Coordinates of C-alpha atoms in Angstrom, one line a residue:
V1 CA 10.4 77.9 -110.6
R2 CA 13.6 79.7 -111.8
E3 CA 12.0 80.5 -115.1
L4 CA 9.0 82.0 -113.3
E5 CA 11.2 84.0 -111.0
E6 CA 12.5 85.8 -114.1
L7 CA 9.0 87.1 -114.7
S8 CA 7.7 87.8 -111.2
D9 CA 8.0 87.0 -107.5
V10 CA 7.3 83.3 -106.8
A11 CA 6.4 81.5 -103.6
V12 CA 6.1 77.7 -103.3
D13 CA 3.7 76.2 -100.7
Y14 CA 4.2 72.6 -99.8
G15 CA 1.6 70.3 -98.1
K16 CA -1.2 71.2 -100.5
C17 CA -3.3 69.0 -102.8
I18 CA -5.9 69.5 -105.6
L19 CA -9.3 67.9 -105.2
C20 CA -11.6 67.8 -108.2
V21 CA -15.3 67.0 -108.8
V22 CA -15.6 65.8 -112.4
G23 CA -18.7 65.2 -114.5
E24 CA -20.5 66.1 -117.7
G25 CA -23.3 68.6 -117.3
I26 CA -21.8 70.5 -114.3
P27 CA -22.8 73.9 -115.7
E28 CA -26.4 72.7 -116.5
V29 CA -26.9 71.5 -112.9
G30 CA -25.9 74.9 -111.6
N31 CA -25.5 74.2 -107.9
I32 CA -22.6 71.8 -107.9
A33 CA -20.0 74.4 -106.9
S34 CA -22.1 75.7 -104.0
R35 CA -22.8 72.2 -102.8
M36 CA -19.1 71.3 -103.0
I37 CA -18.1 74.4 -101.1
T38 CA -20.8 74.0 -98.4
A39 CA -19.9 70.3 -97.9
L40 CA -16.2 71.2 -97.5
E41 CA -16.9 74.1 -95.1
Q42 CA -19.2 71.9 -92.9
A43 CA -16.3 69.3 -92.8
K44 CA -14.0 72.1 -91.6
V45 CA -11.8 71.9 -94.8
K46 CA -10.1 75.2 -95.6
I47 CA -10.3 76.0 -99.3
E48 CA -7.4 78.0 -100.5
M49 CA -8.4 78.3 -104.2
I50 CA -11.3 77.3 -106.5
S51 CA -11.0 76.8 -110.2
Q52 CA -13.5 75.6 -112.9
A53 CA -12.5 74.4 -116.3
K54 CA -13.6 76.5 -119.2
I55 CA -15.6 73.5 -120.7
G56 CA -17.2 73.1 -117.3
I57 CA -16.6 69.4 -116.7
N58 CA -14.7 69.8 -113.4
I59 CA -14.4 72.0 -110.4
S60 CA -11.1 71.9 -108.5
V61 CA -10.1 73.2 -105.0
L62 CA -6.7 73.6 -103.4
I63 CA -6.7 72.3 -99.8
N64 CA -4.2 71.2 -97.2
D65 CA -2.8 67.6 -97.6
E66 CA -4.0 66.8 -94.0
D67 CA -7.6 67.5 -95.0
I68 CA -7.8 65.2 -98.0
D69 CA -9.5 62.2 -96.3
R70 CA -12.1 64.4 -94.6
A71 CA -12.7 66.4 -97.8
V72 CA -13.2 63.3 -100.0
N73 CA -15.6 61.8 -97.4
A74 CA -17.6 65.0 -97.2
L75 CA -17.9 65.2 -101.0
H76 CA -18.8 61.5 -101.3
D77 CA -21.5 62.0 -98.7
E78 CA -22.8 65.1 -100.4
F79 CA -23.0 63.7 -104.0
F80 CA -23.5 59.9 -103.5
R81 CA -24.9 59.2 -100.1
K82 CA -27.2 62.1 -99.4
K83 CA -30.8 61.8 -100.5

């Protein structure tokens, strides 16, 4: 953090985690990000940041630690249980 503070203002948030959906072909499917966001919103999980890898095999979201169980369950339901 000290090295970054030499370049700019830095703030550290605690109590956050990164949740990723990973899989080959994410860009080809096309609606994975929207399904992910919708499932998390319906589960009342606040998304603070969204990121997608350049090669397109994962989509990551930054959420509160306290929401992780609900978020994982919502995504599991969306991608594995829903028919």
